[in-house]
PDB file of C-alpha atoms in Angstrom:
ATOM      1  CA  MET A   1       0.000   0.000   0.000  1.00 44.00           C
ATOM      2  CA  SER A   2       1.257   3.487  -0.814  1.00 49.00           C
ATOM      3  CA  ASN A   3       1.857   6.115   1.820  1.00 47.00           C
ATOM      4  CA  VAL A   4      -1.415   8.055   1.767  1.00 48.00           C
ATOM      5  CA  ALA A   5       0.134  10.991   3.643  1.00 50.00           C
ATOM      6  CA  GLU A   6       2.468  11.623   0.692  1.00 56.00           C
ATOM      7  CA  LYS A   7      -0.367  12.020  -1.831  1.00 57.00           C
ATOM      8  CA  PRO A   8      -1.587  15.496  -2.773  1.00 66.00           C
ATOM      9  CA  SER A   9      -5.188  16.285  -1.906  1.00 82.00           C
ATOM     10  CA  ALA A  10      -7.446  14.894  -4.640  1.00 81.00           C
ATOM     11  CA  LEU A  11     -10.111  17.489  -3.870  1.00 82.00           C
ATOM     12  CA  ARG A  12      -7.652  20.390  -4.022  1.00 86.00           C
ATOM     13  CA  SER A  13      -6.323  19.098  -7.360  1.00 89.00           C
ATOM     14  CA  TYR A  14      -9.902  18.758  -8.644  1.00 90.00           C
ATOM     15  CA  TYR A  15     -10.772  22.404  -7.899  1.00 89.00           C
ATOM     16  CA  GLU A  16      -7.424  23.655  -9.193  1.00 91.00           C
ATOM     17  CA  GLY A  17      -8.123  21.720 -12.396  1.00 92.00           C
ATOM     18  CA  LEU A  18     -11.641  23.146 -12.704  1.00 92.00           C
ATOM     19  CA  ALA A  19     -10.205  26.644 -12.437  1.00 91.00           C
ATOM     20  CA  ARG A  20      -8.144  25.815 -15.570  1.00 93.00           C
ATOM     21  CA  ASN A  21     -11.032  24.029 -17.385  1.00 93.00           C
ATOM     22  CA  VAL A  22      -9.353  20.672 -16.722  1.00 94.00           C
ATOM     23  CA  PHE A  23     -11.622  17.879 -15.502  1.00 95.00           C
ATOM     24  CA  LEU A  24      -9.842  15.444 -13.208  1.00 95.00           C
ATOM     25  CA  ALA A  25     -10.779  12.012 -11.899  1.00 95.00           C
ATOM     26  CA  THR A  26      -8.700   9.284 -10.327  1.00 94.00           C
ATOM     27  CA  LEU A  27      -7.864   6.129 -12.256  1.00 97.00           C
ATOM     28  CA  CYS A  28      -7.313   2.940 -10.279  1.00 98.00           C
ATOM     29  CA  LYS A  29      -4.123   1.049 -11.102  1.00 98.00           C
ATOM     30  CA  SER A  30      -5.708  -2.174  -9.793  1.00 98.00           C
ATOM     31  CA  CYS A  31      -9.105  -2.333 -11.537  1.00 98.00           C
ATOM     32  CA  GLN A  32      -8.782   0.525 -14.090  1.00 97.00           C
ATOM     33  CA  GLY A  33     -11.979   2.136 -12.721  1.00 96.00           C
ATOM     34  CA  TYR A  34     -12.477   5.893 -12.766  1.00 96.00           C
ATOM     35  CA  THR A  35     -13.653   7.782  -9.683  1.00 94.00           C
ATOM     36  CA  PHE A  36     -15.223  11.204 -10.199  1.00 92.00           C
ATOM     37  CA  PRO A  37     -14.820  13.526  -8.500  1.00 91.00           C
ATOM     38  CA  PRO A  38     -11.376  12.227  -7.562  1.00 93.00           C
ATOM     39  CA  THR A  39     -10.730  10.662  -4.161  1.00 91.00           C
ATOM     40  CA  GLY A  40      -7.787   9.066  -2.414  1.00 91.00           C
ATOM     41  CA  CYS A  41      -9.014   5.522  -3.036  1.00 94.00           C
ATOM     42  CA  CYS A  42     -10.936   3.637  -5.718  1.00 96.00           C
ATOM     43  CA  GLU A  43     -14.722   3.646  -5.305  1.00 95.00           C
ATOM     44  CA  HIS A  44     -14.897   0.338  -7.196  1.00 96.00           C
ATOM     45  CA  CYS A  45     -12.357  -1.922  -5.480  1.00 98.00           C
ATOM     46  CA  GLY A  46     -11.107   0.126  -2.517  1.00 97.00           C
ATOM     47  CA  SER A  47      -7.490   0.233  -3.697  1.00 97.00           C
ATOM     48  CA  TRP A  48      -5.310   3.146  -2.598  1.00 95.00           C
ATOM     49  CA  GLU A  49      -3.304   2.803  -5.814  1.00 96.00           C
ATOM     50  CA  VAL A  50      -5.000   5.597  -7.741  1.00 95.00           C
ATOM     51  CA  GLU A  51      -3.582   8.400  -9.830  1.00 94.00           C
ATOM     52  CA  PRO A  52      -5.083  11.645 -11.082  1.00 93.00           C
ATOM     53  CA  THR A  53      -6.135  11.530 -14.705  1.00 95.00           C
ATOM     54  CA  GLU A  54      -7.671  14.089 -17.023  1.00 96.00           C
ATOM     55  CA  LEU A  55     -11.119  13.371 -18.441  1.00 96.00           C
ATOM     56  CA  SER A  56     -12.193  14.387 -21.933  1.00 97.00           C
ATOM     57  CA  GLY A  57     -15.232  16.324 -20.733  1.00 96.00           C
ATOM     58  CA  ASP A  58     -17.341  14.545 -23.366  1.00 98.00           C
ATOM     59  CA  GLY A  59     -20.496  12.792 -22.242  1.00 98.00           C
ATOM     60  CA  THR A  60     -24.089  11.821 -22.910  1.00 98.00           C
ATOM     61  CA  LEU A  61     -27.027  13.326 -21.060  1.00 97.00           C
ATOM     62  CA  LEU A  62     -29.044  10.465 -19.550  1.00 95.00           C
ATOM     63  CA  LEU A  63     -31.785  12.462 -17.849  1.00 92.00           C
ATOM     64  CA  ALA A  64     -32.534  16.067 -17.073  1.00 93.00           C
ATOM     65  CA  THR A  65     -34.930  17.967 -14.873  1.00 91.00           C
ATOM     66  CA  HIS A  66     -35.263  21.453 -13.451  1.00 88.00           C
ATOM     67  CA  ASN A  67     -35.132  22.772  -9.942  1.00 76.00           C
ATOM     68  CA  ILE A  68     -38.493  23.704  -8.461  1.00 70.00           C
ATOM     69  CA  SER A  69     -37.201  24.777  -5.070  1.00 68.00           C
ATOM     70  CA  PRO A  70     -34.802  27.587  -4.263  1.00 67.00           C
ATOM     71  CA  ALA A  71     -31.166  26.978  -5.095  1.00 69.00           C
ATOM     72  CA  CYS A  72     -29.396  24.733  -2.574  1.00 73.00           C
ATOM     73  CA  HIS A  73     -26.667  27.336  -2.003  1.00 75.00           C
ATOM     74  CA  PRO A  74     -26.684  31.108  -2.562  1.00 79.00           C
ATOM     75  CA  ARG A  75     -23.872  30.767  -5.135  1.00 77.00           C
ATOM     76  CA  PHE A  76     -26.452  29.255  -7.545  1.00 79.00           C
ATOM     77  CA  ASP A  77     -28.948  32.137  -7.243  1.00 80.00           C
ATOM     78  CA  ALA A  78     -27.365  33.940 -10.205  1.00 80.00           C
ATOM     79  CA  ILE A  79     -28.094  31.054 -12.592  1.00 82.00           C
ATOM     80  CA  ALA A  80     -31.447  29.873 -11.180  1.00 82.00           C
ATOM     81  CA  PRO A  81     -33.699  28.511 -12.459  1.00 87.00           C
ATOM     82  CA  TYR A  82     -31.531  25.916 -14.148  1.00 90.00           C
ATOM     83  CA  VAL A  83     -31.583  22.397 -15.539  1.00 94.00           C
ATOM     84  CA  TYR A  84     -29.526  19.642 -13.972  1.00 92.00           C
ATOM     85  CA  GLY A  85     -29.007  16.104 -15.068  1.00 95.00           C
ATOM     86  CA  HIS A  86     -27.151  12.832 -14.993  1.00 96.00           C
ATOM     87  CA  ILE A  87     -24.341  12.607 -17.522  1.00 97.00           C
ATOM     88  CA  ARG A  88     -22.409   9.479 -18.475  1.00 97.00           C
ATOM     89  CA  LEU A  89     -18.870  10.566 -19.233  1.00 97.00           C
ATOM     90  CA  LYS A  90     -17.073   9.013 -22.203  1.00 96.00           C
ATOM     91  CA  GLU A  91     -14.708   7.377 -19.708  1.00 95.00           C
ATOM     92  CA  GLY A  92     -17.626   5.737 -17.840  1.00 94.00           C
ATOM     93  CA  PRO A  93     -18.498   7.599 -14.624  1.00 93.00           C
ATOM     94  CA  ILE A  94     -21.979   9.055 -14.222  1.00 94.00           C
ATOM     95  CA  VAL A  95     -22.062  12.559 -12.756  1.00 95.00           C
ATOM     96  CA  GLN A  96     -24.794  14.927 -11.651  1.00 94.00           C
ATOM     97  CA  ALA A  97     -24.327  18.479 -12.841  1.00 95.00           C
ATOM     98  CA  ILE A  98     -25.937  21.620 -14.165  1.00 94.00           C
ATOM     99  CA  VAL A  99     -26.921  21.383 -17.839  1.00 96.00           C
ATOM    100  CA  LEU A 100     -26.477  24.473 -20.010  1.00 96.00           C
ATOM    101  CA  GLY A 101     -28.068  25.189 -23.377  1.00 94.00           C
ATOM    102  CA  VAL A 102     -31.632  24.222 -22.472  1.00 94.00           C
ATOM    103  CA  GLN A 103     -34.277  26.258 -20.685  1.00 93.00           C
ATOM    104  CA  PRO A 104     -36.030  24.820 -17.602  1.00 92.00           C
ATOM    105  CA  THR A 105     -39.452  24.755 -19.248  1.00 93.00           C
ATOM    106  CA  PRO A 106     -41.672  21.728 -19.873  1.00 92.00           C
ATOM    107  CA  ASP A 107     -41.572  22.253 -23.649  1.00 94.00           C
ATOM    108  CA  ASP A 108     -37.773  22.545 -23.800  1.00 94.00           C
ATOM    109  CA  LEU A 109     -37.261  19.507 -21.569  1.00 92.00           C
ATOM    110  CA  LYS A 110     -39.738  17.487 -23.651  1.00 93.00           C
ATOM    111  CA  ALA A 111     -37.926  18.462 -26.863  1.00 93.00           C
ATOM    112  CA  LEU A 112     -34.637  17.455 -25.256  1.00 90.00           C
ATOM    113  CA  PHE A 113     -35.954  13.980 -24.381  1.00 88.00           C
ATOM    114  CA  GLU A 114     -37.412  13.528 -27.866  1.00 92.00           C
ATOM    115  CA  ARG A 115     -33.920  14.033 -29.344  1.00 88.00           C
ATOM    116  CA  GLY A 116     -32.773  10.795 -27.747  1.00 83.00           C
ATOM    117  CA  PRO A 117     -29.213  10.511 -26.464  1.00 88.00           C
ATOM    118  CA  VAL A 118     -27.883  14.043 -26.234  1.00 95.00           C
ATOM    119  CA  PRO A 119     -24.125  14.715 -26.422  1.00 97.00           C
ATOM    120  CA  VAL A 120     -22.766  17.225 -23.911  1.00 98.00           C
ATOM    121  CA  LYS A 121     -19.400  18.850 -23.231  1.00 98.00           C
ATOM    122  CA  ALA A 122     -18.049  19.861 -19.810  1.00 97.00           C
ATOM    123  CA  GLU A 123     -17.208  23.431 -18.963  1.00 96.00           C
ATOM    124  CA  THR A 124     -16.463  25.327 -15.790  1.00 96.00           C
ATOM    125  CA  LEU A 125     -18.879  27.794 -14.243  1.00 93.00           C
ATOM    126  CA  ARG A 126     -17.068  30.529 -12.347  1.00 89.00           C
ATOM    127  CA  MET A 127     -19.024  30.978  -9.121  1.00 84.00           C
ATOM    128  CA  SER A 128     -18.423  33.432  -6.283  1.00 81.00           C
ATOM    129  CA  ASP A 129     -16.436  30.943  -4.207  1.00 83.00           C
ATOM    130  CA  LEU A 130     -15.557  27.682  -5.990  1.00 86.00           C
ATOM    131  CA  PRO A 131     -15.696  26.694  -9.661  1.00 91.00           C
ATOM    132  CA  VAL A 132     -18.469  24.245 -10.587  1.00 91.00           C
ATOM    133  CA  ILE A 133     -18.555  21.699 -13.395  1.00 94.00           C
ATOM    134  CA  ALA A 134     -21.453  22.027 -15.834  1.00 96.00           C
ATOM    135  CA  PHE A 135     -22.265  20.401 -19.164  1.00 98.00           C
ATOM    136  CA  ARG A 136     -23.404  22.229 -22.287  1.00 97.00           C
ATOM    137  CA  ILE A 137     -25.664  20.617 -24.873  1.00 95.00           C
ATOM    138  CA  ALA A 138     -23.502  19.965 -27.933  1.00 90.00           C
ATOM    139  CA  SER A 139     -24.814  21.352 -31.205  1.00 74.00           C
TER     140      SER A 139
END
């Protein structure tokens, strides 16, 4: 087992990456599974032998909905109301994130679902405190 104390903080690296529009996960050397957001151990097999790896930012929107309650944190007030969804990244992990490029109306959400699998691309939203990953509908 590696010395965990010698590893840089996965969360710090994640946010530093987001600030540069780089999307990081950890890749397990034992089972080759991706963990997103990155952590110090593999969420699939529990191995501590993980290394930071850059994700493509490409994905497929699996489902989307809109928020009907106030934003969960004041930092999201500026973009509310918004759509959020589950996105399967090209590398495999499924993430929950804000979806850009679609309005949070019943008609727009219905049209989105009628399109079938919808390609999306990750981008960073600059918020008042921490950057946030979001996915834009690809044209």
